[in-house]
């Protein structure tokens, strides 16, 4: 299944009663598996989770850790960008060159790399003192 079809389908399952903004995310791993996630809100607002976080959690639970491609979709006037926290979450498992496709439900798309989404990413190397 294409990442666009997978993300579009899972977006319908989003639990977003507070923002009413449903988001779907799909990622393909280096092994070729597709994992999906949707946003899951909570009445205690900060406890809500993003679609990208859900897809990443599903990937790790599936025993994989290398992202080859990501796609995010929402009913947004412009292609929906991952939030700052999700950019760091994606960068944990994706190379700088990995493509992230930002989509709207009415067909607009914008392709960016992880490097473009998160310049100056914090990495494990920043904790190296020796
Ligand atoms: N949201 C995502 O799931 N992913 C994004 O990339 C942007 C924002 C969700 C979080 C919240 O449930 C709703 O969209 C409004 O912020």
PDB file of C-alpha atoms and ligand atoms in Angstrom:
ATOM      1  CA  UNK A   1       0.000   0.000   0.000  1.00  0.00           C
ATOM      2  CA  UNK A   2       1.245   3.514  -0.750  1.00  0.00           C
ATOM      3  CA  UNK A   3       2.149   5.765   2.154  1.00  0.00           C
ATOM      4  CA  UNK A   4      -0.491   8.242   0.937  1.00  0.00           C
ATOM      5  CA  UNK A   5      -3.249   5.602   1.001  1.00  0.00           C
ATOM      6  CA  UNK A   6      -2.116   4.252   4.377  1.00  0.00           C
ATOM      7  CA  UNK A   7      -1.937   7.689   6.011  1.00  0.00           C
ATOM      8  CA  UNK A   8      -5.253   8.764   4.494  1.00  0.00           C
ATOM      9  CA  UNK A   9      -6.950   5.649   5.839  1.00  0.00           C
ATOM     10  CA  UNK A  10      -5.530   5.853   9.362  1.00  0.00           C
ATOM     11  CA  UNK A  11      -6.284   9.583   9.580  1.00  0.00           C
ATOM     12  CA  UNK A  12      -9.989   8.718   9.691  1.00  0.00           C
ATOM     13  CA  UNK A  13      -9.343   6.844  12.946  1.00  0.00           C
ATOM     14  CA  UNK A  14      -7.744   9.840  14.680  1.00  0.00           C
ATOM     15  CA  UNK A  15      -9.165  10.681  18.107  1.00  0.00           C
ATOM     16  CA  UNK A  16      -9.301  14.475  17.989  1.00  0.00           C
ATOM     17  CA  UNK A  17     -12.440  15.640  19.819  1.00  0.00           C
ATOM     18  CA  UNK A  18     -10.738  18.768  21.175  1.00  0.00           C
ATOM     19  CA  UNK A  19      -8.918  20.213  18.157  1.00  0.00           C
ATOM     20  CA  UNK A  20     -11.103  18.461  15.552  1.00  0.00           C
ATOM     21  CA  UNK A  21      -7.890  18.308  13.529  1.00  0.00           C
ATOM     22  CA  UNK A  22      -7.314  14.756  12.379  1.00  0.00           C
ATOM     23  CA  UNK A  23      -3.801  13.801  11.312  1.00  0.00           C
ATOM     24  CA  UNK A  24      -2.552  10.591   9.702  1.00  0.00           C
ATOM     25  CA  UNK A  25       1.052   9.489   9.369  1.00  0.00           C
ATOM     26  CA  UNK A  26       2.635   6.563   7.561  1.00  0.00           C
ATOM     27  CA  UNK A  27       6.253   5.535   7.367  1.00  0.00           C
ATOM     28  CA  UNK A  28       8.145   2.921   5.413  1.00  0.00           C
ATOM     29  CA  UNK A  29      11.124   1.236   7.046  1.00  0.00           C
ATOM     30  CA  UNK A  30      14.365   0.199   5.392  1.00  0.00           C
ATOM     31  CA  UNK A  31      12.953  -3.362   5.392  1.00  0.00           C
ATOM     32  CA  UNK A  32       9.909  -2.109   3.439  1.00  0.00           C
ATOM     33  CA  UNK A  33       7.287  -2.423   6.163  1.00  0.00           C
ATOM     34  CA  UNK A  34       4.639   0.304   6.437  1.00  0.00           C
ATOM     35  CA  UNK A  35       3.568   1.519   9.883  1.00  0.00           C
ATOM     36  CA  UNK A  36       0.797   4.018  10.530  1.00  0.00           C
ATOM     37  CA  UNK A  37      -0.322   6.327  13.315  1.00  0.00           C
ATOM     38  CA  UNK A  38      -2.971   8.940  14.046  1.00  0.00           C
ATOM     39  CA  UNK A  39      -3.222  11.646  16.656  1.00  0.00           C
ATOM     40  CA  UNK A  40      -4.796  10.619  19.959  1.00  0.00           C
ATOM     41  CA  UNK A  41      -5.913  13.565  22.076  1.00  0.00           C
ATOM     42  CA  UNK A  42      -6.735  13.656  25.772  1.00  0.00           C
ATOM     43  CA  UNK A  43      -8.902  15.867  27.954  1.00  0.00           C
ATOM     44  CA  UNK A  44      -5.664  16.699  29.760  1.00  0.00           C
ATOM     45  CA  UNK A  45      -4.462  18.401  26.592  1.00  0.00           C
ATOM     46  CA  UNK A  46      -0.666  17.972  26.919  1.00  0.00           C
ATOM     47  CA  UNK A  47      -1.170  14.204  27.176  1.00  0.00           C
ATOM     48  CA  UNK A  48      -2.290  14.005  23.557  1.00  0.00           C
ATOM     49  CA  UNK A  49       0.029  12.356  21.072  1.00  0.00           C
ATOM     50  CA  UNK A  50       0.768  13.170  17.433  1.00  0.00           C
ATOM     51  CA  UNK A  51       0.199  10.914  14.445  1.00  0.00           C
ATOM     52  CA  UNK A  52       3.943  10.678  13.780  1.00  0.00           C
ATOM     53  CA  UNK A  53       4.605   9.537  17.356  1.00  0.00           C
ATOM     54  CA  UNK A  54       2.008   6.797  16.923  1.00  0.00           C
ATOM     55  CA  UNK A  55       3.589   5.526  13.709  1.00  0.00           C
ATOM     56  CA  UNK A  56       7.046   5.553  15.297  1.00  0.00           C
ATOM     57  CA  UNK A  57       5.782   3.663  18.355  1.00  0.00           C
ATOM     58  CA  UNK A  58       4.179   1.051  16.079  1.00  0.00           C
ATOM     59  CA  UNK A  59       7.466   0.676  14.165  1.00  0.00           C
ATOM     60  CA  UNK A  60       9.487   0.126  17.327  1.00  0.00           C
ATOM     61  CA  UNK A  61       6.874  -2.283  18.691  1.00  0.00           C
ATOM     62  CA  UNK A  62       7.178  -4.119  15.366  1.00  0.00           C
ATOM     63  CA  UNK A  63      10.869  -4.585  15.986  1.00  0.00           C
ATOM     64  CA  UNK A  64      12.180  -2.032  13.485  1.00  0.00           C
ATOM     65  CA  UNK A  65      14.126   1.187  13.946  1.00  0.00           C
ATOM     66  CA  UNK A  66      15.176   2.496  10.504  1.00  0.00           C
ATOM     67  CA  UNK A  67      12.850   4.916   8.711  1.00  0.00           C
ATOM     68  CA  UNK A  68      13.244   5.160   4.913  1.00  0.00           C
ATOM     69  CA  UNK A  69      10.318   7.482   4.135  1.00  0.00           C
ATOM     70  CA  UNK A  70       7.551   9.362   5.974  1.00  0.00           C
ATOM     71  CA  UNK A  71       4.236  10.936   4.905  1.00  0.00           C
ATOM     72  CA  UNK A  72       1.886  13.092   6.962  1.00  0.00           C
ATOM     73  CA  UNK A  73      -1.615  14.228   5.962  1.00  0.00           C
ATOM     74  CA  UNK A  74      -4.291  16.525   7.386  1.00  0.00           C
ATOM     75  CA  UNK A  75      -7.202  18.652   6.214  1.00  0.00           C
ATOM     76  CA  UNK A  76      -5.066  21.754   6.197  1.00  0.00           C
ATOM     77  CA  UNK A  77      -4.852  24.747   3.830  1.00  0.00           C
ATOM     78  CA  UNK A  78      -1.160  24.041   3.280  1.00  0.00           C
ATOM     79  CA  UNK A  79       0.740  20.737   3.543  1.00  0.00           C
ATOM     80  CA  UNK A  80       0.859  19.889   7.244  1.00  0.00           C
ATOM     81  CA  UNK A  81       4.333  20.047   8.792  1.00  0.00           C
ATOM     82  CA  UNK A  82       5.369  17.795  11.683  1.00  0.00           C
ATOM     83  CA  UNK A  83       5.588  19.676  14.988  1.00  0.00           C
ATOM     84  CA  UNK A  84       8.996  20.384  16.463  1.00  0.00           C
ATOM     85  CA  UNK A  85       8.884  17.431  18.837  1.00  0.00           C
ATOM     86  CA  UNK A  86       7.951  15.048  16.046  1.00  0.00           C
ATOM     87  CA  UNK A  87      10.827  16.339  13.911  1.00  0.00           C
ATOM     88  CA  UNK A  88      13.218  15.266  16.658  1.00  0.00           C
ATOM     89  CA  UNK A  89      11.380  11.925  17.024  1.00  0.00           C
ATOM     90  CA  UNK A  90      11.692  11.266  13.272  1.00  0.00           C
ATOM     91  CA  UNK A  91      15.379  12.269  13.322  1.00  0.00           C
ATOM     92  CA  UNK A  92      16.032   9.609  15.970  1.00  0.00           C
ATOM     93  CA  UNK A  93      15.286   6.891  13.422  1.00  0.00           C
ATOM     94  CA  UNK A  94      15.878   8.538  10.026  1.00  0.00           C
ATOM     95  CA  UNK A  95      18.952   9.743   8.147  1.00  0.00           C
ATOM     96  CA  UNK A  96      19.254  13.410   7.242  1.00  0.00           C
ATOM     97  CA  UNK A  97      18.426  12.640   3.593  1.00  0.00           C
ATOM     98  CA  UNK A  98      15.151  10.814   4.339  1.00  0.00           C
ATOM     99  CA  UNK A  99      12.153  12.339   2.560  1.00  0.00           C
ATOM    100  CA  UNK A 100       9.138  13.528   4.529  1.00  0.00           C
ATOM    101  CA  UNK A 101       6.080  14.264   2.382  1.00  0.00           C
ATOM    102  CA  UNK A 102       3.674  16.818   3.840  1.00  0.00           C
ATOM    103  CA  UNK A 103       0.137  16.528   2.435  1.00  0.00           C
ATOM    104  CA  UNK A 104      -3.303  18.067   2.482  1.00  0.00           C
ATOM    105  CA  UNK A 105      -6.452  16.008   2.012  1.00  0.00           C
ATOM    106  CA  UNK A 106      -7.196  18.001  -1.144  1.00  0.00           C
ATOM    107  CA  UNK A 107      -4.010  16.914  -2.860  1.00  0.00           C
ATOM    108  CA  UNK A 108      -1.320  19.497  -2.126  1.00  0.00           C
ATOM    109  CA  UNK A 109       2.066  17.978  -1.362  1.00  0.00           C
ATOM    110  CA  UNK A 110       5.449  19.279  -0.276  1.00  0.00           C
ATOM    111  CA  UNK A 111       8.509  17.057  -0.004  1.00  0.00           C
ATOM    112  CA  UNK A 112      11.208  17.941   2.522  1.00  0.00           C
ATOM    113  CA  UNK A 113      14.196  16.096   3.932  1.00  0.00           C
ATOM    114  CA  UNK A 114      14.780  15.446   7.605  1.00  0.00           C
ATOM    115  CA  UNK A 115      17.750  17.846   7.405  1.00  0.00           C
ATOM    116  CA  UNK A 116      15.508  20.612   6.071  1.00  0.00           C
ATOM    117  CA  UNK A 117      12.895  19.986   8.745  1.00  0.00           C
ATOM    118  CA  UNK A 118      15.336  20.009  11.630  1.00  0.00           C
ATOM    119  CA  UNK A 119      18.543  21.911  10.978  1.00  0.00           C
ATOM    120  CA  UNK A 120      20.937  21.739  13.904  1.00  0.00           C
ATOM    121  CA  UNK A 121      19.438  18.486  15.175  1.00  0.00           C
ATOM    122  CA  UNK A 122      20.537  17.372  18.631  1.00  0.00           C
ATOM    123  CA  UNK A 123      22.347  14.035  18.343  1.00  0.00           C
ATOM    124  CA  UNK A 124      24.142  11.599  20.636  1.00  0.00           C
ATOM    125  CA  UNK A 125      27.430  13.153  19.445  1.00  0.00           C
ATOM    126  CA  UNK A 126      26.543  16.296  21.406  1.00  0.00           C
ATOM    127  CA  UNK A 127      26.910  14.273  24.581  1.00  0.00           C
ATOM    128  CA  UNK A 128      30.443  13.105  23.684  1.00  0.00           C
ATOM    129  CA  UNK A 129      33.137  14.781  25.736  1.00  0.00           C
ATOM    130  CA  UNK A 130      36.074  12.628  24.634  1.00  0.00           C
TER     131      UNK A 130
HETATM  132  N1  LIG B   1      -0.732  16.967  15.192  1.00  0.00           N
HETATM  133  C1  LIG B   1      -0.205  15.807  14.716  1.00  0.00           C
HETATM  134  O1  LIG B   1      -0.690  14.715  15.032  1.00  0.00           O
HETATM  135  N2  LIG B   1       0.869  15.885  13.913  1.00  0.00           N
HETATM  136  C2  LIG B   1       1.393  17.037  13.426  1.00  0.00           C
HETATM  137  O2  LIG B   1       2.335  16.980  12.655  1.00  0.00           O
HETATM  138  C3  LIG B   1       0.816  18.322  13.814  1.00  0.00           C
HETATM  139  C4  LIG B   1      -0.183  18.276  14.905  1.00  0.00           C
HETATM  140  C5  LIG B   1      -1.944  16.890  16.027  1.00  0.00           C
HETATM  141  C6  LIG B   1      -1.757  17.144  17.486  1.00  0.00           C
HETATM  142  C7  LIG B   1      -3.150  17.570  17.900  1.00  0.00           C
HETATM  143  O3  LIG B   1      -3.907  16.411  18.186  1.00  0.00           O
HETATM  144  C8  LIG B   1      -3.722  18.243  16.671  1.00  0.00           C
HETATM  145  O4  LIG B   1      -2.896  17.842  15.580  1.00  0.00           O
HETATM  146  C9  LIG B   1      -3.761  19.752  16.747  1.00  0.00           C
HETATM  147  O5  LIG B   1      -2.537  20.268  17.121  1.00  0.00           O
END
